[in-house]
Tab-separated table of C-alpha atoms in Angstrom:
chain	number	residue	atom	x	y	z
A	515	MET	CA	32.216	-55.091	28.060
A	516	LYS	CA	29.530	-56.018	25.540
A	517	LEU	CA	29.209	-52.390	24.417
A	518	LYS	CA	32.956	-52.162	23.987
A	519	ARG	CA	32.973	-55.300	21.822
A	520	ILE	CA	30.122	-53.935	19.668
A	521	PHE	CA	31.881	-50.592	19.297
A	522	GLY	CA	35.153	-52.289	18.492
A	523	TYR	CA	33.493	-54.454	15.871
A	524	ARG	CA	31.770	-51.476	14.251
A	525	LEU	CA	35.031	-49.521	14.297
A	526	ALA	CA	36.999	-52.288	12.631
A	527	VAL	CA	34.399	-53.028	9.980
A	528	GLY	CA	33.598	-49.365	9.433
A	529	LEU	CA	37.250	-48.452	8.942
A	530	ALA	CA	37.670	-51.258	6.447
A	531	VAL	CA	34.569	-50.143	4.503
A	532	ALA	CA	35.582	-46.471	4.547
A	533	LEU	CA	39.158	-47.263	3.506
A	534	ALA	CA	38.043	-49.480	0.654
A	535	THR	CA	35.557	-46.856	-0.515
A	536	LEU	CA	38.002	-43.972	-0.395
A	537	THR	CA	40.893	-45.823	-1.995
A	538	ALA	CA	38.589	-46.841	-4.813
A	539	GLY	CA	38.123	-43.125	-5.573
A	540	CYS	CA	34.422	-43.210	-4.737
A	541	PHE	CA	33.259	-40.608	-2.237
A	542	LYS	CA	29.663	-41.809	-1.866
A	543	MET	CA	28.357	-44.892	-0.203
A	544	ALA	CA	27.010	-47.177	-2.873
A	545	VAL	CA	23.260	-47.250	-3.327
A	546	PRO	CA	21.997	-50.739	-4.199
A	547	ASP	CA	20.653	-50.948	-7.720
A	548	ALA	CA	16.927	-50.386	-7.547
A	549	LYS	CA	14.707	-52.985	-9.075
A	550	PRO	CA	12.778	-51.730	-12.082
A	551	ALA	CA	9.364	-50.456	-11.051
A	552	PRO	CA	6.644	-52.926	-11.990
A	553	VAL	CA	4.165	-51.835	-14.619
A	554	ILE	CA	0.917	-51.206	-12.741
A	555	LEU	CA	-1.807	-49.297	-14.547
A	556	TRP	CA	-5.300	-48.032	-13.780
A	557	PRO	CA	-7.631	-48.808	-15.445
A	558	ALA	CA	-6.157	-52.157	-16.395
A	559	PRO	CA	-5.732	-53.048	-20.078
A	560	PRO	CA	-7.414	-53.142	-22.514
A	561	GLU	CA	-8.853	-49.829	-21.266
A	562	ILE	CA	-6.816	-46.662	-21.812
A	563	PRO	CA	-4.535	-46.245	-18.759
A	564	ARG	CA	-4.783	-42.975	-16.858
A	565	ILE	CA	-2.681	-43.662	-13.742
A	566	SER	CA	0.623	-45.524	-13.544
A	567	PHE	CA	2.706	-46.624	-10.550
A	568	VAL	CA	6.098	-44.902	-10.296
A	569	ASN	CA	7.844	-45.631	-6.994
A	570	ALA	CA	7.470	-46.346	-3.279
A	571	VAL	CA	9.540	-44.319	-0.828
A	572	SER	CA	10.305	-45.227	2.765
A	573	ARG	CA	14.054	-44.426	3.011
A	574	PRO	CA	16.417	-41.917	1.375
A	575	GLU	CA	17.849	-44.715	-0.767
A	576	ASP	CA	14.454	-45.070	-2.436
A	577	MET	CA	14.946	-41.543	-3.787
A	578	GLY	CA	18.497	-42.278	-4.942
A	579	ILE	CA	20.029	-40.385	-2.001
A	580	ALA	CA	23.248	-41.840	-0.542
A	581	ASP	CA	25.470	-40.702	2.322
A	582	GLY	CA	29.031	-39.597	1.704
A	583	ALA	CA	31.674	-42.147	2.720
A	584	ILE	CA	32.688	-40.376	5.932
A	585	LYS	CA	29.111	-39.604	7.001
A	586	GLY	CA	28.010	-43.136	6.193
A	587	PHE	CA	30.933	-44.512	8.197
A	588	LEU	CA	30.065	-42.380	11.218
A	589	LYS	CA	26.410	-43.428	11.065
A	590	TYR	CA	27.449	-47.062	10.917
A	591	LEU	CA	29.898	-46.554	13.771
A	592	LEU	CA	27.251	-44.966	15.973
A	593	GLY	CA	24.512	-47.365	14.931
A	594	LYS	CA	22.375	-44.568	13.426
A	595	PRO	CA	21.143	-45.612	9.987
A	596	ALA	CA	18.963	-43.323	7.886
A	597	THR	CA	15.545	-42.820	9.455
A	598	PRO	CA	12.754	-44.691	7.662
A	599	MET	CA	9.159	-43.500	7.633
A	600	VAL	CA	6.921	-44.807	10.383
A	601	ASN	CA	3.541	-43.059	10.076
A	602	PRO	CA	3.447	-40.620	7.139
A	603	HIS	CA	0.608	-38.126	6.852
A	604	GLY	CA	0.926	-34.740	5.146
A	605	VAL	CA	3.050	-34.627	1.999
A	606	ALA	CA	4.234	-31.794	-0.260
A	607	VAL	CA	6.799	-31.030	-2.964
A	608	ASP	CA	8.487	-27.649	-3.452
A	609	ALA	CA	9.520	-25.890	-6.656
A	610	GLU	CA	12.990	-27.435	-6.462
A	611	GLY	CA	11.564	-30.941	-6.302
A	612	ARG	CA	12.202	-31.620	-2.618
A	613	LEU	CA	9.754	-34.087	-1.103
A	614	TYR	CA	8.466	-33.276	2.403
A	615	VAL	CA	6.675	-35.968	4.432
A	616	VAL	CA	5.141	-35.376	7.868
A	617	ASP	CA	5.742	-38.362	10.163
A	618	ASN	CA	3.205	-38.313	12.980
A	619	PHE	CA	4.929	-41.097	14.945
A	620	LEU	CA	8.448	-39.658	14.775
A	621	LYS	CA	7.099	-36.107	15.240
A	622	LYS	CA	9.368	-34.972	12.419
A	623	VAL	CA	9.261	-34.008	8.749
A	624	HIS	CA	11.351	-36.089	6.330
A	625	VAL	CA	12.999	-33.979	3.603
A	626	TYR	CA	14.227	-35.789	0.483
A	627	ASP	CA	16.303	-33.573	-1.792
A	628	ARG	CA	16.982	-35.760	-4.823
A	629	GLN	CA	18.632	-33.009	-6.844
A	630	GLY	CA	20.979	-32.037	-3.999
A	631	GLU	CA	21.344	-35.697	-2.975
A	632	LYS	CA	20.536	-34.800	0.639
A	633	TYR	CA	18.205	-36.077	3.333
A	634	ALA	CA	17.210	-34.217	6.493
A	635	LEU	CA	14.719	-34.199	9.347
A	636	LEU	CA	12.787	-31.147	10.531
A	637	PRO	CA	13.378	-30.094	13.180
A	638	GLU	CA	16.906	-31.459	13.309
A	639	LYS	CA	17.154	-31.177	17.084
A	640	GLY	CA	14.555	-31.670	19.798
A	641	ASP	CA	10.988	-32.867	19.460
A	642	GLY	CA	9.453	-29.678	18.105
A	643	PHE	CA	6.078	-31.306	17.410
A	644	VAL	CA	3.514	-33.226	19.438
A	645	SER	CA	1.100	-34.296	16.691
A	646	PRO	CA	2.140	-32.954	13.258
A	647	ILE	CA	-0.402	-33.534	10.489
A	648	GLY	CA	-0.472	-31.186	7.493
A	649	ILE	CA	2.157	-29.413	5.421
A	650	ALA	CA	2.266	-26.725	2.731
A	651	VAL	CA	5.046	-24.869	0.918
A	652	ASP	CA	5.241	-21.172	0.061
A	653	ASP	CA	7.838	-21.176	-2.716
A	654	ARG	CA	7.707	-17.410	-3.117
A	655	ARG	CA	8.994	-16.782	0.407
A	656	GLY	CA	10.817	-20.080	0.796
A	657	HIS	CA	8.743	-21.168	3.795
A	658	ILE	CA	7.379	-24.551	4.852
A	659	TYR	CA	4.282	-24.632	7.090
A	660	VAL	CA	3.527	-27.635	9.331
A	661	SER	CA	0.369	-27.964	11.439
A	662	ASP	CA	0.500	-29.467	14.915
A	663	SER	CA	-3.028	-30.459	15.904
A	664	ALA	CA	-2.191	-31.109	19.557
A	665	GLN	CA	-0.333	-27.839	20.122
A	666	ALA	CA	-2.861	-25.811	18.087
A	667	VAL	CA	-0.081	-24.161	16.124
A	668	VAL	CA	1.353	-23.967	12.618
A	669	LYS	CA	5.144	-23.947	12.722
A	670	ILE	CA	7.175	-22.245	10.026
A	671	PHE	CA	10.494	-23.419	8.615
A	672	ALA	CA	12.691	-21.719	6.029
A	673	LYS	CA	14.081	-23.826	3.216
A	674	GLY	CA	17.516	-25.036	4.198
A	675	GLU	CA	16.962	-24.291	7.898
A	676	ALA	CA	16.720	-27.167	10.376
A	677	GLN	CA	14.818	-25.367	13.139
A	678	PRO	CA	11.559	-23.348	13.109
A	679	VAL	CA	11.806	-19.666	12.231
A	680	GLY	CA	8.331	-18.730	13.429
A	681	GLU	CA	4.790	-19.892	14.110
A	682	ILE	CA	1.132	-19.024	13.684
A	683	LYS	CA	-1.002	-19.442	16.775
A	684	SER	CA	-3.509	-16.591	16.692
A	685	GLY	CA	-7.203	-16.516	15.855
A	686	GLY	CA	-8.375	-19.105	18.375
A	687	MET	CA	-6.983	-22.018	16.389
A	688	GLY	CA	-8.398	-25.250	17.818
A	689	ARG	CA	-7.019	-28.273	15.999
A	690	PRO	CA	-5.189	-27.356	12.787
A	691	THR	CA	-4.822	-30.165	10.261
A	692	GLY	CA	-4.856	-29.599	6.485
A	693	LEU	CA	-2.969	-26.656	4.996
A	694	ALA	CA	-2.864	-24.951	1.612
A	695	VAL	CA	-0.989	-21.925	0.299
A	696	ASN	CA	-3.210	-19.694	-1.826
A	697	ALA	CA	-0.500	-17.845	-3.743
A	698	ALA	CA	-2.993	-15.720	-5.711
A	699	ALA	CA	-4.445	-14.284	-2.500
A	700	ASP	CA	-1.104	-14.378	-0.636
A	701	GLU	CA	-2.639	-16.330	2.218
A	702	LEU	CA	-2.377	-19.582	4.121
A	703	LEU	CA	-5.581	-21.612	4.508
A	704	VAL	CA	-5.727	-23.688	7.701
A	705	VAL	CA	-8.324	-26.389	8.316
A	706	ASP	CA	-9.490	-26.201	11.931
A	707	THR	CA	-11.002	-29.639	12.519
A	708	LEU	CA	-12.112	-28.828	16.067
A	709	HIS	CA	-14.050	-25.704	15.106
A	710	SER	CA	-15.213	-27.080	11.722
A	711	SER	CA	-13.926	-24.069	9.816
A	712	ILE	CA	-11.183	-22.762	7.542
A	713	GLN	CA	-8.966	-19.955	8.834
A	714	ARG	CA	-7.291	-17.531	6.441
A	715	TYR	CA	-3.917	-16.039	7.384
A	716	SER	CA	-1.881	-13.416	5.580
A	717	LEU	CA	1.447	-14.817	4.369
A	718	ALA	CA	2.941	-11.337	4.656
A	719	ASP	CA	2.359	-10.659	8.359
A	720	ARG	CA	0.684	-13.941	9.506
A	721	SER	CA	-2.393	-12.091	10.743
A	722	LEU	CA	-5.851	-13.661	10.674
A	723	LYS	CA	-7.772	-12.368	7.655
A	724	GLY	CA	-11.032	-14.221	8.227
A	725	VAL	CA	-12.816	-17.511	8.837
A	726	ILE	CA	-14.768	-19.618	6.353
A	727	GLY	CA	-17.662	-21.791	7.519
A	728	LEU	CA	-18.998	-23.096	10.803
A	729	GLU	CA	-20.210	-26.433	12.141
A	730	GLY	CA	-23.247	-27.934	10.437
A	731	SER	CA	-24.440	-29.969	7.490
A	732	GLU	CA	-25.823	-27.235	5.253
A	733	ALA	CA	-24.063	-25.904	2.174
A	734	GLY	CA	-20.920	-24.039	3.212
A	735	GLN	CA	-20.923	-25.607	6.671
A	736	PHE	CA	-18.495	-28.310	7.834
A	737	HIS	CA	-18.346	-31.207	10.262
A	738	SER	CA	-14.768	-32.065	11.251
A	739	PRO	CA	-13.039	-31.155	7.958
A	740	THR	CA	-9.586	-32.672	7.464
A	741	ASP	CA	-7.867	-31.382	4.329
A	742	ILE	CA	-7.861	-28.631	1.720
A	743	ALA	CA	-6.538	-28.094	-1.804
A	744	ILE	CA	-6.648	-25.330	-4.402
A	745	SER	CA	-7.005	-25.867	-8.141
A	746	ARG	CA	-5.006	-23.880	-10.681
A	747	SER	CA	-8.165	-21.892	-11.416
A	748	GLY	CA	-8.406	-20.888	-7.751
A	749	THR	CA	-11.301	-23.109	-6.630
A	750	ILE	CA	-10.918	-24.267	-3.023
A	751	PHE	CA	-11.793	-27.880	-2.196
A	752	VAL	CA	-12.347	-29.102	1.368
A	753	THR	CA	-12.666	-32.646	2.715
A	754	ASP	CA	-15.798	-32.310	4.861
A	755	ALA	CA	-15.052	-35.588	6.622
A	756	LEU	CA	-18.009	-36.274	8.900
A	757	ASN	CA	-20.454	-34.937	6.330
A	758	PHE	CA	-18.847	-37.505	4.003
A	759	ARG	CA	-18.453	-35.078	1.138
A	760	VAL	CA	-16.108	-32.672	-0.598
A	761	GLN	CA	-17.165	-29.030	-0.841
A	762	ALA	CA	-16.008	-26.657	-3.564
A	763	LEU	CA	-15.661	-22.986	-2.693
A	764	SER	CA	-14.887	-19.890	-4.729
A	765	PRO	CA	-11.530	-18.150	-4.201
A	766	GLU	CA	-13.404	-15.836	-1.816
A	767	GLY	CA	-14.724	-18.797	0.192
A	768	LYS	CA	-18.299	-18.857	-1.121
A	769	PHE	CA	-20.023	-22.230	-1.544
A	770	LEU	CA	-20.142	-23.510	-5.122
A	771	TYR	CA	-21.141	-27.189	-4.972
A	772	SER	CA	-20.454	-30.447	-3.152
A	773	PHE	CA	-20.178	-34.119	-4.080
A	774	GLY	CA	-20.044	-37.467	-2.337
A	775	GLY	CA	-22.007	-38.823	0.601
A	776	ALA	CA	-21.880	-41.569	3.215
A	777	GLY	CA	-21.751	-45.013	1.628
A	778	ASP	CA	-19.597	-47.954	0.619
A	779	GLY	CA	-19.906	-47.739	-3.166
A	780	PRO	CA	-18.046	-45.831	-5.889
A	781	GLY	CA	-18.500	-42.082	-5.607
A	782	TYR	CA	-19.298	-42.268	-1.899
A	783	PHE	CA	-17.012	-41.878	1.119
A	784	SER	CA	-16.418	-43.731	4.345
A	785	ARG	CA	-13.336	-42.087	5.824
A	786	PRO	CA	-12.269	-39.300	3.441
A	787	LYS	CA	-8.963	-37.654	4.278
A	788	GLY	CA	-6.472	-36.060	1.918
A	789	LEU	CA	-7.378	-34.464	-1.401
A	790	ALA	CA	-5.517	-32.843	-4.284
A	791	VAL	CA	-6.161	-31.440	-7.760
A	792	ASP	CA	-4.186	-32.258	-10.916
A	793	GLY	CA	-3.291	-29.945	-13.788
A	794	ASP	CA	-6.521	-30.740	-15.637
A	795	GLY	CA	-8.709	-29.912	-12.648
A	796	ASN	CA	-9.485	-33.516	-11.679
A	797	ILE	CA	-9.999	-33.997	-7.938
A	798	TYR	CA	-8.363	-36.880	-6.044
A	799	VAL	CA	-9.830	-37.967	-2.690
A	800	VAL	CA	-8.090	-40.435	-0.369
A	801	ASP	CA	-10.373	-42.759	1.595
A	802	ALA	CA	-8.633	-44.419	4.540
A	803	LEU	CA	-11.302	-47.109	4.933
A	804	PHE	CA	-11.662	-47.974	1.251
A	805	ASP	CA	-7.835	-47.980	0.958
A	806	ASN	CA	-8.003	-46.237	-2.385
A	807	VAL	CA	-8.020	-42.898	-4.165
A	808	GLN	CA	-11.152	-41.847	-6.025
A	809	VAL	CA	-10.826	-39.430	-8.936
A	810	PHE	CA	-13.577	-36.953	-9.865
A	811	ASN	CA	-13.780	-34.393	-12.650
A	812	SER	CA	-13.984	-30.678	-11.923
A	813	LYS	CA	-17.773	-30.940	-11.576
A	814	GLY	CA	-17.601	-33.717	-8.979
A	815	ASP	CA	-18.515	-36.637	-11.269
A	816	LEU	CA	-16.704	-39.895	-10.464
A	817	LEU	CA	-14.191	-40.888	-13.128
A	818	MET	CA	-12.234	-43.793	-11.657
A	819	ALA	CA	-10.402	-45.109	-8.595
A	820	PHE	CA	-6.996	-46.640	-8.042
A	821	GLY	CA	-5.509	-48.766	-5.282
A	822	LYS	CA	-6.946	-51.493	-3.066
A	823	PRO	CA	-6.338	-52.888	0.447
A	824	GLY	CA	-2.989	-54.630	0.791
A	825	GLN	CA	0.732	-54.274	1.208
A	826	GLU	CA	1.966	-54.851	-2.334
A	827	LEU	CA	3.084	-51.988	-4.566
A	828	GLY	CA	0.043	-50.016	-5.643
A	829	ASP	CA	-1.956	-51.222	-2.616
A	830	PHE	CA	-2.811	-49.071	0.402
A	831	TRP	CA	-3.262	-49.590	4.109
A	832	SER	CA	-5.019	-46.631	5.726
A	833	PRO	CA	-3.749	-43.921	3.359
A	834	SER	CA	-3.997	-40.319	4.532
A	835	GLY	CA	-2.325	-37.425	2.706
A	836	ILE	CA	-1.961	-36.702	-1.008
A	837	PHE	CA	-0.147	-34.117	-3.129
A	838	ILE	CA	0.130	-33.564	-6.889
A	839	ASP	CA	3.126	-31.645	-8.218
A	840	ARG	CA	3.391	-29.460	-11.316
A	841	HIS	CA	4.366	-32.497	-13.407
A	842	ASN	CA	1.186	-34.333	-12.339
A	843	VAL	CA	3.133	-36.790	-10.202
A	844	ILE	CA	0.821	-38.003	-7.428
A	845	TYR	CA	2.232	-38.636	-3.937
A	846	VAL	CA	0.084	-40.651	-1.498
A	847	SER	CA	0.944	-41.202	2.161
A	848	ASP	CA	0.385	-44.930	2.650
A	849	SER	CA	0.356	-44.573	6.426
A	850	TYR	CA	0.210	-48.111	7.822
A	851	ASN	CA	2.481	-49.423	5.080
A	852	LYS	CA	5.035	-46.833	6.272
A	853	ARG	CA	5.713	-45.331	2.869
A	854	VAL	CA	4.767	-42.724	0.306
A	855	GLN	CA	3.748	-44.119	-3.058
A	856	MET	CA	4.244	-42.154	-6.262
A	857	PHE	CA	2.006	-42.358	-9.326
A	858	GLN	CA	1.826	-40.540	-12.639
A	859	TYR	CA	-1.317	-39.044	-14.114
A	860	LEU	CA	-1.127	-39.990	-17.777
A	861	LYS	CA	-2.329	-37.038	-19.823
A	862	GLY	CA	-3.842	-37.444	-23.248
A	863	GLY	CA	-7.391	-36.234	-22.817
A	864	GLU	CA	-10.014	-36.282	-20.128
A	865	LEU	CA	-10.174	-39.275	-17.838
A	866	PRO	CA	-12.751	-41.803	-19.053
């Protein structure tokens, strides 16, 4: 009887809302006016700002995405509101501006298509994942790659498709985490945290092309690496987590240099996770224990840091993934705050 009353109430209210919306000639559910983003800058004035806060995303509405009237009515009727983020990790943006966020708790990937005003979950049906972590986009082929560390597999989705279209599971993959598409070499780089190495797969036929590194602390060796990024010049950067450093490799995978070390001061790392490279070659490293992002130049010299522990806008609580798009917008997975925060790299010269 209680369920019937709830359903009846939702039906009555939902019909009234849908009728009012449709008769008003509006075919989209209204999105509440967003509050203007606060002005948060790093470094703080009077120094020249280099990073500015843009937005925090946890629901489709935060990206300006609203349901149509009928779809919104049905969701309300069934008690199924839009799915908010719970534990975001890997993050990526495709050439069309779609934002992809891996949610380790929900075992799904949130897809925010601002231009198309659409929101979706991957996969749409079923669990699909056990422990999804990393994500990368191959815009040339229209594929999205998602690593599942527990299943030792990288699942492949096609843009616009709700279910996987393939997978990569060869080469003795142990625990895949970070991913990067090396378009110049037409390959997918997969961080294997368990085997402390980087696996190289052909994007054409998904075959294993080779393996970079092995476990150790010497140059070119890794200890539980977590993430990977490629600069526009082709340099490969790897978060060598338990060696508390970032290693730079040539496009062929040869060791170039490293920076960082275990410590609790600027330029050192405690729990390094995600990393990304901006259009000027600056390297951004997320530290989940420092709750900040440290920025280094292309040689590995510390330039600045932004963020601090907390729950306010611009603060972090155990951040993990990071991605920088072609417009130098920085996306950081603020995992325990259940959101992705967006920042803008302010060009105008080298970072101070």
